[in-house]
mmCIF file with all atom_site columns, C-alpha atoms in Angstrom:
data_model
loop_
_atom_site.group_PDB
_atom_site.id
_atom_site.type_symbol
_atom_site.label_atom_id
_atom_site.label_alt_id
_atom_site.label_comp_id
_atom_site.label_asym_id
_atom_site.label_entity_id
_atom_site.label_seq_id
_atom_site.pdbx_PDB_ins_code
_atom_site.Cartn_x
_atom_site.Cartn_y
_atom_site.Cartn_z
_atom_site.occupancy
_atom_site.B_iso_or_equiv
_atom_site.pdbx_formal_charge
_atom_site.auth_seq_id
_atom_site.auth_comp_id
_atom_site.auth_asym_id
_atom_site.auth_atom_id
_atom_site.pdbx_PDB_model_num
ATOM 1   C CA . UNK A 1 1   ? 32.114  28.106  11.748  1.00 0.00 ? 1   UNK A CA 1
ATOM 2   C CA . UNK A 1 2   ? 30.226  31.418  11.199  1.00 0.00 ? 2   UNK A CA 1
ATOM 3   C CA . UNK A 1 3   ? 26.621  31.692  11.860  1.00 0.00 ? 3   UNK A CA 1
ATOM 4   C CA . UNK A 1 4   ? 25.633  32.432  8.765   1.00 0.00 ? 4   UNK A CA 1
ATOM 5   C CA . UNK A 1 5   ? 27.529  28.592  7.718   1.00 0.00 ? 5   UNK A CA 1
ATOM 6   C CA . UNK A 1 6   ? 26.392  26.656  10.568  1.00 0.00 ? 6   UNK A CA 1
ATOM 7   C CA . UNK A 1 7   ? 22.229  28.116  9.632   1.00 0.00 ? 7   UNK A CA 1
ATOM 8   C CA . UNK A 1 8   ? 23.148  26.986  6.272   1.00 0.00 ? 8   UNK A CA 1
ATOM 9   C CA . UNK A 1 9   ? 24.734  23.313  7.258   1.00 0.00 ? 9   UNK A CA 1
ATOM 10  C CA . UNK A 1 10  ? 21.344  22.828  9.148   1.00 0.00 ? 10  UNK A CA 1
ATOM 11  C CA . UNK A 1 11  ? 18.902  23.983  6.495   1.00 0.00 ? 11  UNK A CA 1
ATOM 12  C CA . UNK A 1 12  ? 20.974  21.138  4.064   1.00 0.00 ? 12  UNK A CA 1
ATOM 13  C CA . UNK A 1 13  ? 20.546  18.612  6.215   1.00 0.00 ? 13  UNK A CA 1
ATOM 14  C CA . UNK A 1 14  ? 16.668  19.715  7.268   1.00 0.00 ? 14  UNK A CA 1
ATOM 15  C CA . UNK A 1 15  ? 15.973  19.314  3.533   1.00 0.00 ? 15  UNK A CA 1
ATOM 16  C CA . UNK A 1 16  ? 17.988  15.813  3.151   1.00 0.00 ? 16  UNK A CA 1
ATOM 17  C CA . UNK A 1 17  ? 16.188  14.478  6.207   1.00 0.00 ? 17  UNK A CA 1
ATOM 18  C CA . UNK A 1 18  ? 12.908  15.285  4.822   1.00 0.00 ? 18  UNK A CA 1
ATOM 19  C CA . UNK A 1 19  ? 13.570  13.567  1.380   1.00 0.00 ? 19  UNK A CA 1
ATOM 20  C CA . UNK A 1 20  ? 14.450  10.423  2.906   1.00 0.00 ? 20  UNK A CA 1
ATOM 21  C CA . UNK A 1 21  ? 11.358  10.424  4.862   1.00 0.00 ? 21  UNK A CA 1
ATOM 22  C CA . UNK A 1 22  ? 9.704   11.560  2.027   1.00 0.00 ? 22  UNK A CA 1
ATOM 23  C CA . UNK A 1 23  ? 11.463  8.105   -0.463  1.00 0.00 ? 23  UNK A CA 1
ATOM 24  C CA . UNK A 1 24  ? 10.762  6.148   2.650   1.00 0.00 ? 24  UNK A CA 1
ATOM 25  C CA . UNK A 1 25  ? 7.211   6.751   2.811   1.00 0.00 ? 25  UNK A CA 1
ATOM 26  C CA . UNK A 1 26  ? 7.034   6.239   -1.149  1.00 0.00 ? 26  UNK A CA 1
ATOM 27  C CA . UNK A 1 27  ? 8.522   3.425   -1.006  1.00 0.00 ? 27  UNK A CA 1
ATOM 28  C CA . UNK A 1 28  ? 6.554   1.713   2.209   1.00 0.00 ? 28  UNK A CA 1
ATOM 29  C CA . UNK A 1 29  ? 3.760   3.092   0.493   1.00 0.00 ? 29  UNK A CA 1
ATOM 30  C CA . UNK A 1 30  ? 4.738   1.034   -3.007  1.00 0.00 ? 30  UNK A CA 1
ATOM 31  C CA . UNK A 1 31  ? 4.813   -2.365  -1.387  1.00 0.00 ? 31  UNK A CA 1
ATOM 32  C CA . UNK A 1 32  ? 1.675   -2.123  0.577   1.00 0.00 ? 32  UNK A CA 1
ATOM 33  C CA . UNK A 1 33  ? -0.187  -1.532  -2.889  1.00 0.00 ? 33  UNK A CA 1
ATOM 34  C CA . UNK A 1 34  ? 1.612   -4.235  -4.626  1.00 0.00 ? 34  UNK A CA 1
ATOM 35  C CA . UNK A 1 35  ? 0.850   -6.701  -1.887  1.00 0.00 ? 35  UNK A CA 1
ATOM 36  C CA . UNK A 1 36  ? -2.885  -5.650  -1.699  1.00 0.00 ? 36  UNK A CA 1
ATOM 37  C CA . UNK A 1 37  ? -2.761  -6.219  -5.618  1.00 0.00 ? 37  UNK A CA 1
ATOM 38  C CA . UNK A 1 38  ? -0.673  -9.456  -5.084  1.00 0.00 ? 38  UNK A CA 1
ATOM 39  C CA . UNK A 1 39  ? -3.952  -10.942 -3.157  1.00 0.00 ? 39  UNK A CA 1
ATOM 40  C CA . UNK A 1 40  ? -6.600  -9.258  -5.794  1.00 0.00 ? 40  UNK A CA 1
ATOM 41  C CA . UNK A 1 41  ? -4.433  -11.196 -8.543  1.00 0.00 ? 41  UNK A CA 1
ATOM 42  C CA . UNK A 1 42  ? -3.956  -14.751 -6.384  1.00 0.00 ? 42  UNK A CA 1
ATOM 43  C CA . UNK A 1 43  ? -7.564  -13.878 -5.678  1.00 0.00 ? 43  UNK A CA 1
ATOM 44  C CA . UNK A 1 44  ? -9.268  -13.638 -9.069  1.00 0.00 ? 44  UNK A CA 1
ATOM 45  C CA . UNK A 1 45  ? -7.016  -16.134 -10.700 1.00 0.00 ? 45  UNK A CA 1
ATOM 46  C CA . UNK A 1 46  ? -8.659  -18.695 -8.165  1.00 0.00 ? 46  UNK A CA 1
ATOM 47  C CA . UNK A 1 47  ? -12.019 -17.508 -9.291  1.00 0.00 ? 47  UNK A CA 1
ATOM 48  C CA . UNK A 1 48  ? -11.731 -17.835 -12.365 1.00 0.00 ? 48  UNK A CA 1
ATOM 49  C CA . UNK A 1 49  ? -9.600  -21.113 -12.474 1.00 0.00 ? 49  UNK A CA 1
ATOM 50  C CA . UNK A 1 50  ? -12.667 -22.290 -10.511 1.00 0.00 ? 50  UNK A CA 1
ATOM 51  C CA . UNK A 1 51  ? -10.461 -23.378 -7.870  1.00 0.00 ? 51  UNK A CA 1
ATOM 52  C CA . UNK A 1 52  ? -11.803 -21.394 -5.361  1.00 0.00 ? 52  UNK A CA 1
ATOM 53  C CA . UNK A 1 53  ? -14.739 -23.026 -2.800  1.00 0.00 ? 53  UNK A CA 1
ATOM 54  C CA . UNK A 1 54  ? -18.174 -21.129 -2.816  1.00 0.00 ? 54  UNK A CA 1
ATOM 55  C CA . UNK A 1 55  ? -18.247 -20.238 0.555   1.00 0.00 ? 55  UNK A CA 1
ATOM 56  C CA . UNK A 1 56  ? -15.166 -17.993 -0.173  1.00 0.00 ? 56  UNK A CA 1
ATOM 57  C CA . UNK A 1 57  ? -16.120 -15.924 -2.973  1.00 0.00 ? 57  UNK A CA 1
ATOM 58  C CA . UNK A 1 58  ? -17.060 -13.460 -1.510  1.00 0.00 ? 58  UNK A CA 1
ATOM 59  C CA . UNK A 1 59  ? -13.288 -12.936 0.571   1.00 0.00 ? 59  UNK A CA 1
ATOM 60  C CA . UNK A 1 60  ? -11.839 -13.717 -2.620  1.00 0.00 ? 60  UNK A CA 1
ATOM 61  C CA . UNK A 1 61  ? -13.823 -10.872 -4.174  1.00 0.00 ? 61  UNK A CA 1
ATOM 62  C CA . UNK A 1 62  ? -13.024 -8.520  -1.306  1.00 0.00 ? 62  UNK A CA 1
ATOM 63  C CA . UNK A 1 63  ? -9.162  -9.187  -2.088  1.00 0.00 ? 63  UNK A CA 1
ATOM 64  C CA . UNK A 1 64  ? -9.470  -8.536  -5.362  1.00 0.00 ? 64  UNK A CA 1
ATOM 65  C CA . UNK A 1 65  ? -11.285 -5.272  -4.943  1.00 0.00 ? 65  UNK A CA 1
ATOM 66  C CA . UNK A 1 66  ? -8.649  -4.358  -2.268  1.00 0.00 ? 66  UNK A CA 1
ATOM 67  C CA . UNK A 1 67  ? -6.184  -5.269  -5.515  1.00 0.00 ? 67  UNK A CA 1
ATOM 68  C CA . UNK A 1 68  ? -8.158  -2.582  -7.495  1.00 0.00 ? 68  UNK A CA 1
ATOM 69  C CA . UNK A 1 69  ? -7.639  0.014   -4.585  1.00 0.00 ? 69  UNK A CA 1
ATOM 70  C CA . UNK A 1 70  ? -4.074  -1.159  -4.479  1.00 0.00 ? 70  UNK A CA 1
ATOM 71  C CA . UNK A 1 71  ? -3.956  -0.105  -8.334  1.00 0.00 ? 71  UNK A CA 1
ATOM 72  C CA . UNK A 1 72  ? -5.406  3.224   -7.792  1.00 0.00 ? 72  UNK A CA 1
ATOM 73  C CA . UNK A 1 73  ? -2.778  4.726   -5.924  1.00 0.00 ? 73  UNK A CA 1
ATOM 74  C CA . UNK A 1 74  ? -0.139  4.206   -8.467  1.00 0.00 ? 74  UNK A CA 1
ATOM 75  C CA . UNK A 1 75  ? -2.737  6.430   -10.147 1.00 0.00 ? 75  UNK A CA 1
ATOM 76  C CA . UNK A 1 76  ? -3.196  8.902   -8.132  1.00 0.00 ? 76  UNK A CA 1
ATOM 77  C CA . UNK A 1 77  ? -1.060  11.761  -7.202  1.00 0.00 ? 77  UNK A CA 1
ATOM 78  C CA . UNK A 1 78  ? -3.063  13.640  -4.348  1.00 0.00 ? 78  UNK A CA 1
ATOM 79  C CA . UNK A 1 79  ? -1.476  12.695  -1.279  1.00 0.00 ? 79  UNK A CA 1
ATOM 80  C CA . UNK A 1 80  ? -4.706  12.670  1.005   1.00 0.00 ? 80  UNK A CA 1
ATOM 81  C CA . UNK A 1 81  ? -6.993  10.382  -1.355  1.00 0.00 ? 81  UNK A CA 1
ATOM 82  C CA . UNK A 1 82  ? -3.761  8.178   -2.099  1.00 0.00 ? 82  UNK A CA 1
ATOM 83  C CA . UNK A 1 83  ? -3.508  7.282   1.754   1.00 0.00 ? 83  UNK A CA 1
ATOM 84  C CA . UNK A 1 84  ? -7.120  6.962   2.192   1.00 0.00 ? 84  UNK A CA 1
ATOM 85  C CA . UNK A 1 85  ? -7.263  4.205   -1.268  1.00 0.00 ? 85  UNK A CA 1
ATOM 86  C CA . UNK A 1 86  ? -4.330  2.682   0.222   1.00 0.00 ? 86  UNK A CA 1
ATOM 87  C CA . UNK A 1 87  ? -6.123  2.480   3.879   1.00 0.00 ? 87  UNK A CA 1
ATOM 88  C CA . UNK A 1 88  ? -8.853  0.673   1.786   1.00 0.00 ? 88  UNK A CA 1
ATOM 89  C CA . UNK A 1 89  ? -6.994  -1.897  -0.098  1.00 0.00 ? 89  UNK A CA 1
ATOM 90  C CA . UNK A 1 90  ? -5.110  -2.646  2.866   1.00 0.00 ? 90  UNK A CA 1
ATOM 91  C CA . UNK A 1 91  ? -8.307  -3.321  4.971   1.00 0.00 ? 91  UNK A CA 1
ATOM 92  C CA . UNK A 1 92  ? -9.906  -5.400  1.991   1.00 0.00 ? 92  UNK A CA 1
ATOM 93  C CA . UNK A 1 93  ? -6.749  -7.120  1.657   1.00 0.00 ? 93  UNK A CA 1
ATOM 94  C CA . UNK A 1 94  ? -6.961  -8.485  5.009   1.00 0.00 ? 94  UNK A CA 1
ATOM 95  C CA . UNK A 1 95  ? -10.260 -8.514  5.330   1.00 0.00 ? 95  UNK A CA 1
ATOM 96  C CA . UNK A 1 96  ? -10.806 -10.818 2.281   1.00 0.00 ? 96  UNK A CA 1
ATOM 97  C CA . UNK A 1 97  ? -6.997  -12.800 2.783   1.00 0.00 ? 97  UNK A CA 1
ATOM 98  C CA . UNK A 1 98  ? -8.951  -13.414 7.074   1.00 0.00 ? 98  UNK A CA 1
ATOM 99  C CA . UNK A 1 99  ? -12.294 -14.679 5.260   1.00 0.00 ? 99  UNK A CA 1
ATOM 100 C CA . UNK A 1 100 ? -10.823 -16.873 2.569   1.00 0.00 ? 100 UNK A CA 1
ATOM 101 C CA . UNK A 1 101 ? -8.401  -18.742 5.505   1.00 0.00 ? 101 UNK A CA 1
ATOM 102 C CA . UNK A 1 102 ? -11.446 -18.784 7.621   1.00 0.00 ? 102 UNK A CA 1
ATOM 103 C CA . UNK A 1 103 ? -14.446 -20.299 5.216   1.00 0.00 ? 103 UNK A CA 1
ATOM 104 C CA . UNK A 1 104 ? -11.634 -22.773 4.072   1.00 0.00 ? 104 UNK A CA 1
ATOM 105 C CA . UNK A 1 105 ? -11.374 -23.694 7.724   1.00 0.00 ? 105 UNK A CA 1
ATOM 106 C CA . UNK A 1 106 ? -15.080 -23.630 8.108   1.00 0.00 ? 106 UNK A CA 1
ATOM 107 C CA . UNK A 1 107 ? -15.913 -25.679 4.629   1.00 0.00 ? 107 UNK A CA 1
ATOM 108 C CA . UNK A 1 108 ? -15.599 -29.412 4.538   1.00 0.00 ? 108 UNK A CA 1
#
């Protein structure tokens, strides 16, 4: 294998490499969102059903703003500000999904 070949061979599978990480990360990135927007939707469908207790409304409403953020990065395409909403619905996600379990726990 010439030089010139073998510089080519790793170049091809440079570039292959760094599309899978790149699909990987899409993808990883796809499910977070849908589960923070899984929560908003669980969230706000207890609110308004009225099934949800009063001492967790506002969890519930922190899940379903994390849902929002979860919806904005299908939106946007800037890769900085598309990790940093996806940072925030995570951490409302959990936040608001650790508050509801906790003033259920808490409420009689």
């Amino acid at each position: 294998m010439s030089e010139e070949e073998r510089a080519r061979a790793v170049e091809e599978y440079s570039e292959a490499v760094g599309r899978l990480q790149h699909s990987a990360f899409r993808n990883l990135r796809t499910s977070i969102a849908n589960v923070a927007i899984f929560f908003g939707v669980v969230s706000g469908w207890m609110i308004v059903t009225g099934d949800a207790e009063p001492a967790a409304l506002v969890p519930m409403s922190m899940s379903i703003l994390g849902g929002v953020l979860g919806v904005a990065t299908y939106a946007v395409k800037r890769q900085p500000l598309a990790q940093y909403l996806l940072i925030g619905a995570v951490v409302l996600a959990v936040a608001g999904l650790a508050g509801t379990v906790i003033a259920s726990q808490v409420s009689p």
